[in-house]
Coordinates of C-alpha atoms and ligand atoms in Angstrom, one line a residue:
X1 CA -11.4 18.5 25.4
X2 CA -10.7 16.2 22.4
X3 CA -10.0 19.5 20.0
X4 CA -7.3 20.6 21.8
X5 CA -5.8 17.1 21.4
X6 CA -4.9 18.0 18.0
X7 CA -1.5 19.2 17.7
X8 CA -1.1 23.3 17.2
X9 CA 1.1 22.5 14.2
X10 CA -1.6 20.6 12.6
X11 CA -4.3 23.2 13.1
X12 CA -1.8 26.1 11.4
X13 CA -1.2 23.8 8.6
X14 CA -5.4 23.3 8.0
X15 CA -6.0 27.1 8.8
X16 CA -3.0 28.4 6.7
X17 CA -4.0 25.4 3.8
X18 CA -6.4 27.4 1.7
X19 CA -4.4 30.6 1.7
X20 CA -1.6 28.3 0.1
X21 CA -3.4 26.5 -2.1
X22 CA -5.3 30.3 -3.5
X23 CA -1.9 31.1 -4.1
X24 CA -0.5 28.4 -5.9
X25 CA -4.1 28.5 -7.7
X26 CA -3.4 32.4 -9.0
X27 CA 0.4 31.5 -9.9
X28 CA -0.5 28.3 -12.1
X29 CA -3.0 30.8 -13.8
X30 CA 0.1 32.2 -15.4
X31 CA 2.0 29.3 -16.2
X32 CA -0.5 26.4 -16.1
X33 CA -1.7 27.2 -19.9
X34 CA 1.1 26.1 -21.7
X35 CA 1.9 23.0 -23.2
X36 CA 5.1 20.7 -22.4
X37 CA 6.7 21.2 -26.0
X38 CA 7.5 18.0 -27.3
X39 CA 5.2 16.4 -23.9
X40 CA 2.0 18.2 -25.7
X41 CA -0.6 15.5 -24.3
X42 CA -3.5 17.4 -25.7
X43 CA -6.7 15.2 -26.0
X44 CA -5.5 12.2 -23.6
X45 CA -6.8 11.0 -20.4
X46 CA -5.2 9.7 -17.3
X47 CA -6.4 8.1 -14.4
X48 CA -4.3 8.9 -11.0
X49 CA -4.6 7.5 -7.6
X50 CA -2.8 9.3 -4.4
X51 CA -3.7 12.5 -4.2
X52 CA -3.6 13.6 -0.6
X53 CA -2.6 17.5 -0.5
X54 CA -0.5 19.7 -2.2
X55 CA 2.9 17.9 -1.6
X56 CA 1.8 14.5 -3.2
X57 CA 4.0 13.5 -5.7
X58 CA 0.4 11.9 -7.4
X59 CA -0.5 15.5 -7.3
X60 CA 2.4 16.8 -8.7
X61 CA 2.0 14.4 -11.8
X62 CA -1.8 15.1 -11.9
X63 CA -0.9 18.7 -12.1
X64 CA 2.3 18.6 -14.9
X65 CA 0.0 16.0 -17.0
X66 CA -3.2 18.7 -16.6
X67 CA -0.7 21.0 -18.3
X68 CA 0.6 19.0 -21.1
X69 CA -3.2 18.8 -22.1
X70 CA -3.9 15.6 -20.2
X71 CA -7.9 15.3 -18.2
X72 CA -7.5 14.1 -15.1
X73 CA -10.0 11.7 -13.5
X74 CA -8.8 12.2 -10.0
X75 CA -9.5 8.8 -7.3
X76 CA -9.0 10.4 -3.5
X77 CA -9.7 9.0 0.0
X78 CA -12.6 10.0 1.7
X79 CA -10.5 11.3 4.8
X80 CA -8.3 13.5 2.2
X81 CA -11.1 15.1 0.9
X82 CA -10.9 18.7 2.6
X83 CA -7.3 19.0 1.4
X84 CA -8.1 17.5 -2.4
X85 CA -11.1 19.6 -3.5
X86 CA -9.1 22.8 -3.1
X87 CA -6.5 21.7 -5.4
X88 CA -9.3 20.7 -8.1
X89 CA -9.5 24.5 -9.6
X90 CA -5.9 24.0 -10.7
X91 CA -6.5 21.5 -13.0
X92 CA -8.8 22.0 -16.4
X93 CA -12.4 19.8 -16.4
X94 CA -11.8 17.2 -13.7
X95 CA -13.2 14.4 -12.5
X96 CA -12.9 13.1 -8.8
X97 CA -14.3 11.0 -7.1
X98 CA -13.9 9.5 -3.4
X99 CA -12.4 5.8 -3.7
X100 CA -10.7 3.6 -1.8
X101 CA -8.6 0.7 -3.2
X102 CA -9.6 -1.9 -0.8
X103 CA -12.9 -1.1 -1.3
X104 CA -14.6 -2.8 -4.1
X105 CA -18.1 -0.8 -4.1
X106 CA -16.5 2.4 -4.3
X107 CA -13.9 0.7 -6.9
X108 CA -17.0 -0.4 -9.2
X109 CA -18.5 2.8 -8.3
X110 CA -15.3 5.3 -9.3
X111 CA -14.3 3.2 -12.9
X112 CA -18.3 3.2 -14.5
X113 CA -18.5 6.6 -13.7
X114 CA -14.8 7.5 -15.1
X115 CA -16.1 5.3 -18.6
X116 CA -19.4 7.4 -18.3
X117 CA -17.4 10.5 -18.1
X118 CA -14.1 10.0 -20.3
X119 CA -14.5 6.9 -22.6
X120 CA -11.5 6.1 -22.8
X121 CA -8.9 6.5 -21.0
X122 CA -5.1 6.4 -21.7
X123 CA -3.0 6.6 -18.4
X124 CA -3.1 5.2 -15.2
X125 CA -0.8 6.7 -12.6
X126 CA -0.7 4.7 -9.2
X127 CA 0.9 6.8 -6.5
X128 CA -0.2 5.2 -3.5
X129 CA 1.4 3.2 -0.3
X130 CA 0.3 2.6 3.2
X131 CA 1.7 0.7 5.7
X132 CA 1.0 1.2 9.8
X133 CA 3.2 3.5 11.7
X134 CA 4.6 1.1 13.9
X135 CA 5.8 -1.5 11.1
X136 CA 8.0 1.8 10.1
X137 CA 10.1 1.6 12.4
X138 CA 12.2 -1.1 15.1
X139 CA 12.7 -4.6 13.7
X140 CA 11.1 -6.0 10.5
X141 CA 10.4 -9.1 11.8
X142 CA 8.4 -7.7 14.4
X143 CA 5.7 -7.2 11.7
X144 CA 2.3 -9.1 12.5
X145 CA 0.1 -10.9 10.0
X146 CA -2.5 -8.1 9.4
X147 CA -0.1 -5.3 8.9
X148 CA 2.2 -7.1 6.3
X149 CA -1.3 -7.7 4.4
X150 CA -2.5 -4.4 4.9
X151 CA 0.6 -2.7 3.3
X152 CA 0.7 -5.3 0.3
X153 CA -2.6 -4.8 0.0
X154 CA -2.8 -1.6 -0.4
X155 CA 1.1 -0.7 -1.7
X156 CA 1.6 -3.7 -3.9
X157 CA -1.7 -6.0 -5.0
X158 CA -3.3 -2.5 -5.6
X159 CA -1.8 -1.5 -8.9
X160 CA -3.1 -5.2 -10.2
X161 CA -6.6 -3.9 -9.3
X162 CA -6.3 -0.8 -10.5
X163 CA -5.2 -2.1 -13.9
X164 CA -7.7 -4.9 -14.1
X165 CA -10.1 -2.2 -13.8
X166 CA -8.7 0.1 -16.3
X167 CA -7.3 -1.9 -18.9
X168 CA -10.7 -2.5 -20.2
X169 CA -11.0 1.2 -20.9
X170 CA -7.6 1.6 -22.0
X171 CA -6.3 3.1 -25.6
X172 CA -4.0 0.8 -27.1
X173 CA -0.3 2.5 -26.4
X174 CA -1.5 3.9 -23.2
X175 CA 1.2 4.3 -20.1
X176 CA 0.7 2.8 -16.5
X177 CA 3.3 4.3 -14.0
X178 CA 3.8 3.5 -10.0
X179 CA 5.8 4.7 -7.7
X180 CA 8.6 3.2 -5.9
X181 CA 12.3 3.2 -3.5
X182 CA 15.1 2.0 -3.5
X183 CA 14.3 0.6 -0.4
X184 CA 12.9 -2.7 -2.5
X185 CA 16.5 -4.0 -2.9
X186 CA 18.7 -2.9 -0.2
X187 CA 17.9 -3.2 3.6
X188 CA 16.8 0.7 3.9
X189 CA 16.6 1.6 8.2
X190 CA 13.0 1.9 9.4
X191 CA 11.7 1.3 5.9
X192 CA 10.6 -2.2 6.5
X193 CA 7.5 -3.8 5.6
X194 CA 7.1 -1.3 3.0
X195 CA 10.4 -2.2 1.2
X196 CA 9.0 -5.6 1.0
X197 CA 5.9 -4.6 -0.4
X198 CA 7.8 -2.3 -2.9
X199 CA 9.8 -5.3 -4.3
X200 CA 6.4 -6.7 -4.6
X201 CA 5.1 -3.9 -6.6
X202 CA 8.5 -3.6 -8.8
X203 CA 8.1 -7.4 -9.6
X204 CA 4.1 -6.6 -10.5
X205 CA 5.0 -3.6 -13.2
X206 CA 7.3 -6.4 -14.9
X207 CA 4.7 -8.9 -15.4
X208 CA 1.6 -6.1 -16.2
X209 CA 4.2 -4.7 -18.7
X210 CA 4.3 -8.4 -20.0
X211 CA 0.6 -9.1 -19.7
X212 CA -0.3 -5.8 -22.1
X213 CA 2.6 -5.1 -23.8
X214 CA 0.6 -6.8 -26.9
X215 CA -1.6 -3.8 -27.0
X216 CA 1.7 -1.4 -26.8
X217 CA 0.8 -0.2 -23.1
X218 CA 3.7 0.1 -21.3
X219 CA 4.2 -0.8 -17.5
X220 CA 7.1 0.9 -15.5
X221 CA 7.9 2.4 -11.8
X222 CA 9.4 5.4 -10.5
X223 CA 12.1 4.9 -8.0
X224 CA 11.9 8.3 -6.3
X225 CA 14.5 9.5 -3.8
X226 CA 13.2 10.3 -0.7
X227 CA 10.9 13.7 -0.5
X228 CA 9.0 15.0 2.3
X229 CA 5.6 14.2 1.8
X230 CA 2.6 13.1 4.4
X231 CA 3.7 9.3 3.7
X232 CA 7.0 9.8 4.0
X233 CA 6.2 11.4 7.6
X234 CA 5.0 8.1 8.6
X235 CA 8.4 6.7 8.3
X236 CA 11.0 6.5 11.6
X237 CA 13.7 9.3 11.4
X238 CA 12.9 10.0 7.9
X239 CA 15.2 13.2 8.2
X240 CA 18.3 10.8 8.3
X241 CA 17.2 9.1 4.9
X242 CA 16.6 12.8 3.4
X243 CA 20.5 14.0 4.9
X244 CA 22.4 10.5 4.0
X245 CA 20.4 10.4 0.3
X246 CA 22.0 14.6 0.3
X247 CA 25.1 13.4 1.3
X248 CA 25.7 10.4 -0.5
X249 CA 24.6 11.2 -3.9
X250 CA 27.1 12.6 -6.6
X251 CA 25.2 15.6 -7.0
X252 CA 24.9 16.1 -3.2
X253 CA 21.2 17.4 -3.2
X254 CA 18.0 15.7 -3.0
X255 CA 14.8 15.4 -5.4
X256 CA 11.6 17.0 -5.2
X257 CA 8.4 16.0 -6.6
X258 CA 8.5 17.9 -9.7
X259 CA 11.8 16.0 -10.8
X260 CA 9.3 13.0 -10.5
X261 CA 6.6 14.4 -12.6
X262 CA 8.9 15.4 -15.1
X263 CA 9.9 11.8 -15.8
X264 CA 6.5 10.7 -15.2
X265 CA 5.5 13.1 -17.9
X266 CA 8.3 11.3 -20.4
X267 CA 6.9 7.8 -19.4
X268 CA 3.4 8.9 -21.0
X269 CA 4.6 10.4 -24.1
X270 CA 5.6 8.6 -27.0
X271 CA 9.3 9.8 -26.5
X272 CA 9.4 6.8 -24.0
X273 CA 7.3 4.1 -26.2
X274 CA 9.9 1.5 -26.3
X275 CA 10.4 1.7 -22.1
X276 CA 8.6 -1.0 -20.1
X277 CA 8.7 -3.1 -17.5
X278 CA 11.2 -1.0 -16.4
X279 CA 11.9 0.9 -12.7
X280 CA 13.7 3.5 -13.7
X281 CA 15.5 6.2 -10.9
X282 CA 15.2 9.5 -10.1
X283 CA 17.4 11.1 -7.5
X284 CA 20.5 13.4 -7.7
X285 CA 22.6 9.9 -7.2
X286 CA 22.0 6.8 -5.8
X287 CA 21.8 6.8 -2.5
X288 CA 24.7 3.8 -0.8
X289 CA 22.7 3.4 2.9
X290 CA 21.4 -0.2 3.0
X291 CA 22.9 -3.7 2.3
Ligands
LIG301 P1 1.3 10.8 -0.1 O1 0.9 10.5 1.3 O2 1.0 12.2 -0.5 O3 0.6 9.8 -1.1 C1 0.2 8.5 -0.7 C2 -1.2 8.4 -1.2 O4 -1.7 7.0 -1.0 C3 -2.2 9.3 -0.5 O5 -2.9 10.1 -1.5 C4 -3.2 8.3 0.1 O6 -4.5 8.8 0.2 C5 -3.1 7.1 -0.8 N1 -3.6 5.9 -0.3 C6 -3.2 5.3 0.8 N2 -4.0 4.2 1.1 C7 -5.0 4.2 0.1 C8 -6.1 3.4 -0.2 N3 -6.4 2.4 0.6 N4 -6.8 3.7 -1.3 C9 -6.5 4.8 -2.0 N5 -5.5 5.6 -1.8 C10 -4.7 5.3 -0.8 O7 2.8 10.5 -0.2 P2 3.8 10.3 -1.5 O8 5.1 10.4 -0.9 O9 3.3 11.3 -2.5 O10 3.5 8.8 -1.9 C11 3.1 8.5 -3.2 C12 3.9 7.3 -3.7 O11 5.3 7.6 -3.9 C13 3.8 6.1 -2.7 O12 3.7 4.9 -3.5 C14 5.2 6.2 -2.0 O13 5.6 5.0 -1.5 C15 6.0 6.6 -3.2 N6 7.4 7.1 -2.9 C16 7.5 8.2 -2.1 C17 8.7 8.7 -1.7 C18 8.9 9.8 -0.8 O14 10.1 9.9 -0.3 N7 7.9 10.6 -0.5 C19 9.9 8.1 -2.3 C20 9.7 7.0 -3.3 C21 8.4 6.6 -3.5

């Protein structure tokens, strides 16, 4: 009875998953190899959070770093497991680890067996958001006290706890990125809580960049344009934000999550080393939807 709740596109995608992910697996055989040119990481270490399948931008960057020479100590949740270890042949010697940032055992747990394993460590890359379904949607106001702390929690105070953690093991000139949208500074439909918990984030990379800017690491966010991902399918009529973003930008197309590891690739190497505290855009334009 309860199987057949799950929805038949869901099954295809789990069933059909693997087969993708072999694919992808033999093609990055061919290409994954080679360094990024002037973005040659060889010999550093990165830390990255939000890695839930193969459409994450976290595992997008995770994957362009892994070629520029970067190890990757990976941190996923436990219920993105099945779709995370297939995607771990694609990358050279890593480490992963279930972890949960709300969760201060597997926290502890995750960072003294990342400084057992690596050292030292000289990127963190925070990719991670959550907010409930229904404070996506209808009337921001209508959001109730647990679910605006649940989505700062996790979207904004998160990348505090993550650096506490990691600063400790961090190189001196090291690079901390997060992600984030527009949707922080103008009223963005549907987008809510989350854009308040964004402009919360935004506001934390200034003052991390401040707080460890003596040892040269530098603190900056991503302000990705919107790309179809399994968070972004948590948001109302996300279609509209992906069509208006098309329409409205100069270059009338959208991003993808390559375009955002490509920058976040920049933001590690030294080509970037006087950039911080900065959010800095990628998207084909800016997208003119909110107030
Ligand atoms: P995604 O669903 O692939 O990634 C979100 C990640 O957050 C997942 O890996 C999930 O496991 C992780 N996460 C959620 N709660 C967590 C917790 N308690 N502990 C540890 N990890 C947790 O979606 P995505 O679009 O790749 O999102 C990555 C980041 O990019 C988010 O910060 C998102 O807000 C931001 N972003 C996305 C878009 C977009 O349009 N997709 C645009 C701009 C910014």
């Amino acid at each position: 009875m309860g199987g057949n709740k799950i929805p038949l596109k869901f099954r295809l995608y789990m069933m059909l998953y693997p087969l993708r992910i072999l694919m992808k697996s033999l093609a990055s055989n061919f290409t994954g190899g080679e360094k990024m040119g002037n973005f040659n990481l060889e010999g550093k270490k990165a830390i990255v959070f939000g890695v839930a399948n193969d459409a994450s931008i976290g595992w997008h960057i995770a994957k362009k770093l892994n070629d520029s020479g970067v190890r990757i100590a990976l941190g996923y949740q436990e219920r993105a497991e099945q779709l995370v270890k297939p995607l771990l042949s694609m990358l050279n010697n890593p480490f992963a680890e279930k972890c949960d940032v709300v969760d201060d055992v597997l926290l502890t747990e995750f960072f003294n067996k990342v400084e057992k394993e690596f050292g030292k460590v000289d990127f963190l890359i925070h990719s991670i958001a959550f907010a409930k379904k229904e404070h996506l949607q209808g009337k921001y106001y209508e959001v109730d006290r647990r679910g605006y702390q649940v989505a700062q929690e996790v979207s904004a105070y998160s990348l505090a706890e993550l650096t506490r953690r990691t600063a400790p093991l961090m190189n001196d000139n090291g690079s901390i990125i997060a992600m984030t949208y527009y949707g922080s500074e103008k009223v963005t439909p549907n987008y809510n809580i989350m854009g308040v918990a964004k402009a919360a984030l935004e506001s934390s990379v200034r003052y991390i960049a401040n707080d460890l800017g003596g040892k040269g690491i530098r603190v900056n966010a991503i302000s990705a344009g919107p790309i179809k991902t399994l968070a972004a399918s948590g948001i109302s009529d996300f279609d509209t934000m992906l069509n208006h973003s098309r329409e409205k930008a100069p270059l009338k197309r959208n991003i993808d999550a390559d375009d955002v590891a490509n920058l976040a690739l920049f933001l590690c190497s030294d080509m970037s080393k006087n950039i911080t505290g900065q959010v800095i855009y990628v998207d084909a334009g800016y997208s003119i939807m909110g107030i």
